[in-house]
Structure formats: C-alpha cells, structure tokens
Coordinates of C-alpha atoms in Angstrom, one line a residue:
M1017 CA 30.6 13.4 -57.4
K1018 CA 30.9 16.1 -54.9
L1019 CA 33.1 18.0 -57.6
L1020 CA 30.7 16.9 -59.7
M1021 CA 27.9 18.6 -57.7
S1022 CA 30.0 22.0 -56.9
L1023 CA 30.6 22.6 -60.2
L1024 CA 26.5 22.3 -61.5
P1025 CA 25.3 26.0 -60.2
L1026 CA 28.0 27.5 -62.5
F1027 CA 27.3 25.1 -65.2
I1028 CA 23.6 26.2 -64.6
F1029 CA 24.7 30.4 -64.9
T1030 CA 26.9 29.5 -67.5
N1031 CA 24.3 27.9 -69.6
I1032 CA 21.9 31.0 -68.7
M1033 CA 24.3 33.6 -70.2
Q1034 CA 25.1 31.7 -73.6
A1035 CA 21.1 33.5 -74.2
Q1036 CA 21.4 36.5 -76.5
P1037 CA 19.1 39.6 -76.5
K1038 CA 17.5 41.0 -79.7
D1039 CA 17.3 44.9 -80.3
A1040 CA 15.8 47.0 -77.8
F1041 CA 12.7 48.5 -79.8
P1042 CA 10.6 51.1 -78.1
L1043 CA 6.9 50.8 -76.7
W1044 CA 5.5 53.4 -78.5
P1045 CA 7.6 54.6 -82.1
D1046 CA 6.1 57.8 -82.5
G1047 CA 6.9 58.8 -78.8
A1048 CA 5.8 58.1 -75.7
P1049 CA 2.6 59.4 -74.0
G1050 CA 3.6 61.8 -71.9
A1051 CA 7.1 61.8 -72.7
L1052 CA 9.1 65.3 -71.3
G1053 CA 12.0 64.9 -74.1
K1054 CA 13.5 62.8 -76.7
A1055 CA 16.3 61.4 -74.6
D1056 CA 17.1 57.7 -74.0
A1057 CA 15.2 58.2 -70.5
D1058 CA 12.5 59.4 -72.3
I1059 CA 12.1 56.4 -74.5
P1060 CA 10.7 53.1 -73.0
T1061 CA 11.4 50.1 -74.6
L1062 CA 11.3 46.5 -74.4
T1063 CA 14.4 44.0 -75.3
P1064 CA 13.5 40.5 -76.7
F1065 CA 14.9 37.5 -75.4
F1066 CA 13.8 34.3 -76.6
P1067 CA 14.4 30.3 -75.5
D1068 CA 15.9 27.9 -78.1
P1069 CA 12.8 26.8 -80.3
E1070 CA 13.2 22.9 -79.3
K1071 CA 12.9 24.4 -75.4
A1072 CA 9.9 26.8 -75.7
S1073 CA 6.9 26.3 -74.2
G1074 CA 4.9 29.3 -75.4
A1075 CA 5.1 31.3 -72.4
V1076 CA 6.5 34.8 -71.7
M1077 CA 7.3 37.3 -68.9
V1078 CA 7.7 41.0 -68.9
V1079 CA 10.6 41.6 -66.5
C1080 CA 10.7 45.0 -64.5
P1081 CA 14.1 45.6 -62.9
G1082 CA 14.6 47.4 -59.4
G1083 CA 15.8 50.1 -58.6
G1084 CA 14.0 52.6 -56.2
Y1085 CA 12.4 54.3 -59.4
G1086 CA 15.1 55.9 -59.8
G1087 CA 17.3 53.5 -61.8
L1088 CA 17.1 50.1 -63.7
A1089 CA 19.4 47.1 -62.1
P1090 CA 20.8 44.8 -64.5
H1091 CA 20.6 41.7 -62.6
E1092 CA 17.7 41.6 -62.1
G1093 CA 16.6 42.2 -66.1
K1094 CA 18.7 40.7 -68.7
T1095 CA 19.8 38.0 -65.8
Y1096 CA 16.1 37.2 -64.9
A1097 CA 15.2 36.9 -68.8
Q1098 CA 18.0 34.5 -69.5
W1099 CA 17.3 32.5 -66.8
F1100 CA 13.8 32.2 -67.9
N1101 CA 15.2 31.3 -71.2
S1102 CA 17.0 28.4 -70.0
N1103 CA 13.8 27.2 -69.0
G1104 CA 11.8 27.8 -72.0
V1105 CA 10.0 31.1 -71.2
A1106 CA 10.5 33.9 -73.4
A1107 CA 11.3 37.1 -71.6
F1108 CA 11.2 41.1 -72.7
V1109 CA 12.8 43.6 -70.5
L1110 CA 11.1 46.3 -69.9
K1111 CA 13.1 49.8 -69.5
Y1112 CA 10.2 51.9 -68.0
R1113 CA 11.1 55.7 -67.2
L1114 CA 11.9 56.7 -64.0
G1115 CA 11.7 59.2 -61.1
S1116 CA 14.9 60.3 -61.3
S1117 CA 14.4 61.7 -65.2
G1118 CA 11.6 63.5 -63.6
Y1119 CA 8.4 61.3 -64.1
R1120 CA 5.9 60.5 -61.5
H1121 CA 2.7 57.9 -61.5
P1122 CA 1.1 57.0 -63.6
V1123 CA 3.8 56.9 -66.1
M1124 CA 5.3 53.8 -64.7
L1125 CA 2.1 52.1 -64.8
Q1126 CA 1.8 53.1 -68.0
D1127 CA 5.0 51.6 -69.2
A1128 CA 4.1 48.4 -67.8
A1129 CA 0.8 48.1 -69.3
R1130 CA 1.8 49.3 -72.9
A1131 CA 4.4 46.1 -72.5
V1132 CA 1.8 43.7 -71.4
R1133 CA -0.3 44.5 -74.4
L1134 CA 2.3 44.7 -77.2
V1135 CA 3.6 41.6 -76.6
R1136 CA 0.0 40.2 -76.7
S1137 CA -0.9 41.8 -79.8
R1138 CA 2.3 40.6 -81.3
A1139 CA 2.0 37.0 -79.8
A1140 CA 1.1 34.8 -83.2
E1141 CA 4.3 36.5 -84.9
W1142 CA 6.5 35.6 -81.7
K1143 CA 5.2 32.5 -81.6
L1144 CA 3.7 33.4 -78.2
D1145 CA 0.8 32.6 -76.2
P1146 CA -1.5 35.4 -75.3
K1147 CA -3.3 33.7 -72.3
R1148 CA 0.3 33.2 -70.8
V1149 CA 2.2 36.4 -70.3
G1150 CA 3.4 36.8 -66.8
I1151 CA 5.3 40.0 -65.1
I1152 CA 8.2 40.1 -62.8
G1153 CA 9.4 42.5 -61.0
S1154 CA 12.0 43.1 -57.8
S1155 CA 12.1 45.8 -55.2
A1156 CA 10.7 48.7 -57.0
G1157 CA 10.2 46.6 -60.2
G1158 CA 8.1 44.5 -57.8
H1159 CA 5.8 47.7 -56.9
L1160 CA 5.3 48.1 -60.8
A1161 CA 4.6 44.5 -61.1
S1162 CA 2.3 44.5 -58.0
T1163 CA 0.7 47.9 -59.6
L1164 CA 0.1 46.2 -62.6
V1165 CA -1.3 43.0 -61.2
T1166 CA -4.2 45.2 -59.1
H1167 CA -4.8 48.0 -61.5
F1168 CA -5.1 46.3 -64.9
D1169 CA -7.9 47.3 -67.8
A1170 CA -9.5 45.0 -70.7
G1171 CA -8.1 47.5 -73.4
K1172 CA -10.2 49.9 -75.7
P1173 CA -12.2 47.8 -78.1
D1174 CA -12.2 50.5 -79.9
A1175 CA -8.8 52.1 -80.3
T1176 CA -7.1 53.3 -83.7
D1177 CA -4.0 51.8 -82.1
L1178 CA -4.5 48.1 -82.1
I1179 CA -2.3 47.4 -79.3
E1180 CA -3.9 49.4 -77.0
R1181 CA -7.6 47.2 -77.6
E1182 CA -5.2 44.1 -75.7
S1183 CA -5.9 43.5 -71.9
S1184 CA -3.2 45.0 -69.7
R1185 CA -3.8 42.2 -67.0
P1186 CA -0.7 40.1 -66.7
D1187 CA -1.9 36.0 -66.2
L1188 CA 0.5 35.6 -63.2
G1189 CA 3.1 38.0 -61.2
I1190 CA 6.0 37.0 -59.6
L1191 CA 7.3 39.8 -57.0
C1192 CA 10.7 39.3 -55.4
Y1193 CA 11.7 41.1 -52.3
P1194 CA 9.1 43.8 -53.8
V1195 CA 8.0 47.2 -52.5
I1196 CA 4.4 46.7 -52.1
T1197 CA 2.8 49.5 -49.8
M1198 CA 3.5 53.0 -49.7
G1199 CA 2.4 53.7 -46.4
G1200 CA 4.7 53.1 -43.0
N1201 CA 6.5 49.7 -44.3
T1202 CA 7.6 51.3 -47.6
H1203 CA 10.8 52.4 -49.2
S1204 CA 10.8 55.8 -48.8
G1205 CA 12.9 56.4 -52.1
S1206 CA 10.9 54.5 -54.3
R1207 CA 7.8 56.3 -52.8
D1208 CA 9.5 59.7 -53.5
N1209 CA 10.4 58.6 -56.6
L1210 CA 7.2 57.1 -57.7
L1211 CA 4.8 59.9 -55.9
G1212 CA 7.1 62.7 -55.0
K1213 CA 7.9 64.2 -51.7
N1214 CA 4.3 65.1 -50.6
P1215 CA 2.1 62.4 -52.3
S1216 CA -2.3 62.8 -50.9
P1217 CA -3.5 60.0 -48.7
D1218 CA -5.9 59.0 -51.7
L1219 CA -2.8 58.7 -53.8
I1220 CA -0.6 56.8 -51.3
K1221 CA -4.1 54.9 -50.6
L1222 CA -4.3 53.7 -54.5
L1223 CA -0.5 52.5 -54.6
S1224 CA -0.4 50.8 -51.7
N1225 CA -1.0 47.7 -53.3
E1226 CA -2.2 45.4 -50.5
L1227 CA -5.3 47.2 -50.1
Q1228 CA -5.9 47.3 -54.4
V1229 CA -6.3 43.2 -54.5
T1230 CA -9.9 41.8 -56.1
S1231 CA -10.7 38.1 -56.8
E1232 CA -9.6 39.1 -60.4
T1233 CA -5.9 39.8 -59.0
P1234 CA -4.2 36.6 -61.0
P1235 CA -2.2 34.4 -59.3
C1236 CA 1.3 35.8 -57.7
F1237 CA 4.5 34.2 -56.6
L1238 CA 6.3 36.1 -54.0
F1239 CA 9.7 36.1 -52.0
H1240 CA 11.1 38.1 -49.6
T1241 CA 13.9 37.3 -46.6
V1242 CA 13.3 38.1 -42.9
E1243 CA 16.7 40.2 -43.1
D1244 CA 15.7 42.5 -45.9
K1245 CA 16.8 46.0 -44.3
A1246 CA 15.7 47.9 -47.4
V1247 CA 12.1 47.0 -47.8
P1248 CA 10.7 45.0 -44.8
V1249 CA 9.1 41.5 -45.2
E1250 CA 5.7 42.7 -44.1
N1251 CA 5.1 44.3 -48.0
S1252 CA 5.3 40.6 -49.2
L1253 CA 3.4 39.6 -46.0
E1254 CA 0.7 41.7 -46.6
F1255 CA 0.1 41.4 -50.0
A1256 CA -0.2 37.5 -49.6
A1257 CA -2.9 38.0 -46.9
A1258 CA -4.8 40.3 -49.4
L1259 CA -4.1 37.4 -52.2
R1260 CA -5.4 35.0 -49.2
R1261 CA -9.2 36.9 -48.6
A1262 CA -9.5 37.6 -52.1
G1263 CA -9.4 34.2 -53.0
V1264 CA -6.5 34.5 -55.7
P1265 CA -4.0 31.6 -55.9
F1266 CA -0.3 32.3 -54.5
D1267 CA 3.0 30.8 -53.6
L1268 CA 4.4 32.6 -50.5
H1269 CA 8.7 31.7 -49.4
I1270 CA 9.9 33.7 -46.6
Y1271 CA 13.8 33.1 -46.0
Q1272 CA 15.4 33.2 -42.7
K1273 CA 18.8 34.6 -44.3
G1274 CA 19.5 37.5 -47.1
G1275 CA 19.6 41.0 -47.9
H1276 CA 18.0 42.7 -50.6
G1277 CA 18.5 42.9 -54.3
M1278 CA 20.1 39.4 -54.7
G1279 CA 18.6 38.7 -58.2
L1280 CA 18.8 35.2 -58.8
G1281 CA 21.7 34.6 -56.4
G1282 CA 22.1 34.5 -52.8
N1283 CA 24.9 37.3 -52.9
P1284 CA 23.8 40.8 -54.3
K1285 CA 27.3 41.6 -54.5
D1286 CA 27.7 38.4 -56.9
P1287 CA 24.8 37.3 -58.1
S1288 CA 26.3 34.7 -60.5
A1289 CA 27.8 33.1 -57.4
H1290 CA 24.6 30.2 -57.7
L1291 CA 21.3 30.4 -57.8
H1292 CA 19.3 31.0 -55.0
P1293 CA 16.5 28.4 -53.8
W1294 CA 13.9 30.5 -54.7
T1295 CA 14.5 30.1 -58.0
A1296 CA 13.8 26.5 -57.8
D1297 CA 10.7 27.1 -55.8
C1298 CA 9.6 29.9 -58.7
L1299 CA 10.3 27.0 -61.1
Y1300 CA 7.9 24.2 -59.7
W1301 CA 5.3 27.0 -59.2
L1302 CA 5.4 28.1 -63.1
K1303 CA 5.2 24.2 -64.1
V1304 CA 1.9 24.3 -62.1
Q1305 CA 1.0 27.4 -63.8
K1306 CA 1.6 25.9 -67.0
F1307 CA 4.3 28.2 -67.7
V1308 CA 6.9 25.8 -68.1
K1309 CA 7.1 22.2 -69.8

C-alpha cells in the first residue's frame, strides 16, 4: 500500500503528460494590431488542448504562462493545460507579446482579451460553454490574468470582426503566486517589461490591480507562499482584501513553505516531481464553480 501511494503522484503526472496539443493558431489571422514586425515574437497565438470527450465538462481555461513579461515559462503553460485536461477541462495556452520584444501595455492586455473573445466565439464549434471561460496565470502571467479580470469589456456589438463582439470578461480567474501591484511590492522586472523604466503615477495606479477590483470582477482563486522572494506574498493578500471589500467570491491559500515559480509541483527546478497541494485545493474550488464534474 505504501508503495502504491508513493507512486500515485507519478502516475497522475504521467497521465497528465499524455494529453497532446493541437496546432497553435494566431489570435489575428491578418496580423495583430500594433505588431512591430512579422517574426514569431510579433504573432500572439493560442495552442488548444482538449480533454477526452467522455471526461469533458465543457469548461475551458485560457492559460497565461509567467516569465516576467520577458519570456514564457513552459511549465506554467503546457503543463497546466494538460493538468486541466486530466480533469475534464479544455485549455488554450496563450503566447502573448512581451516587453523583451519591445511591447508595452496595453498590448499584453489586448492579447489576453482577444484570447477570451476568440474562445467564446468558437465555443459551439469546440463543444465548449461560452459562460464557463476562465483564465489562469502565474507570476507575471498572474498579473496579466488579474489585469483582464479587472479591465475587461463587454465587446463591440457592431464590430465587423465577429470575435470582437464577444465579452472579454473571464467567468473566473486563477492567480498563481501572481504579480498584482505595480507599487512598492511589485516585481521590478515585470513592471519594467510591462510599463517601461519610468511609468507615470497614473499608469502605475491603473495596472496595480488591487486598486481596480469592483463588484463586477469574477470569482478568483489565489495561492502564494510566504517564502516567495521574487513576488512578495502581499500581492495576493492585497488582491484578496480588495475582492473581500467588493463582495467578490474568492479562495485564498497561503502556504508557509515554497519559493516562486513552482508550477504544478513543489520544486521549481523539477515541477514533475509531485503535485503541490494547491492543485487539490484548486480542483475543489473548480468543482464549486461547476467547471469540473
């Protein structure tokens, strides 16, 4: 029995890794607005991952990997998508444009909003529920996800591009050790890549998402570790406090041990080693939100 239990996390992770993605496709077939060129870094894309049909709940998550707005961490993208698939949830990994390629706000937000709109616009084709479209992000990807849950819009009903008619509001957000503020507790590298070296006070306030929560912000799940030296735990604490004041449902999990960038696992250098308890806590919450059967 002890041997069986010790092998269980490896068995779970092996099953996750069996899920295979479909081909990535661009968010804008004719080129993204504000593109600085036509290189791969100038073309935001989505890579879809679908669960087995018999497992599928109809819910879907847009996945925003972290990387300080300067890169995209695979273990916070594809690996998350495969974990969602193992629990019956479809996932689309977003390759958004980055500060390291010369982009600044609002380009990243435009990419995330477009991703949610696009998934909604093709929900019937993919057998998904357009009213169960969530977003997840880690670290700087968590900042992007928290930006969309606080800076969404209802779409443009008269847009010639049918995708732009859809709402960009996610139905829920999952924020993993997220950068939230652009103020004193921020991750300076993420802020520089997103806003440049000398952003105005107004821009800092606008993208400090703990200051942008309203009663219209969707329910959120947050987790962080006290030992995180890259992104202080206050980022999650302050966002949760803002959700509380606005009357928005949320789950907040603060773990004593653990650093930054763990992904699904407890070891940032080996995310496949085992599943961190946050995954079980999140799965329970997703069942409450009716995203998981």
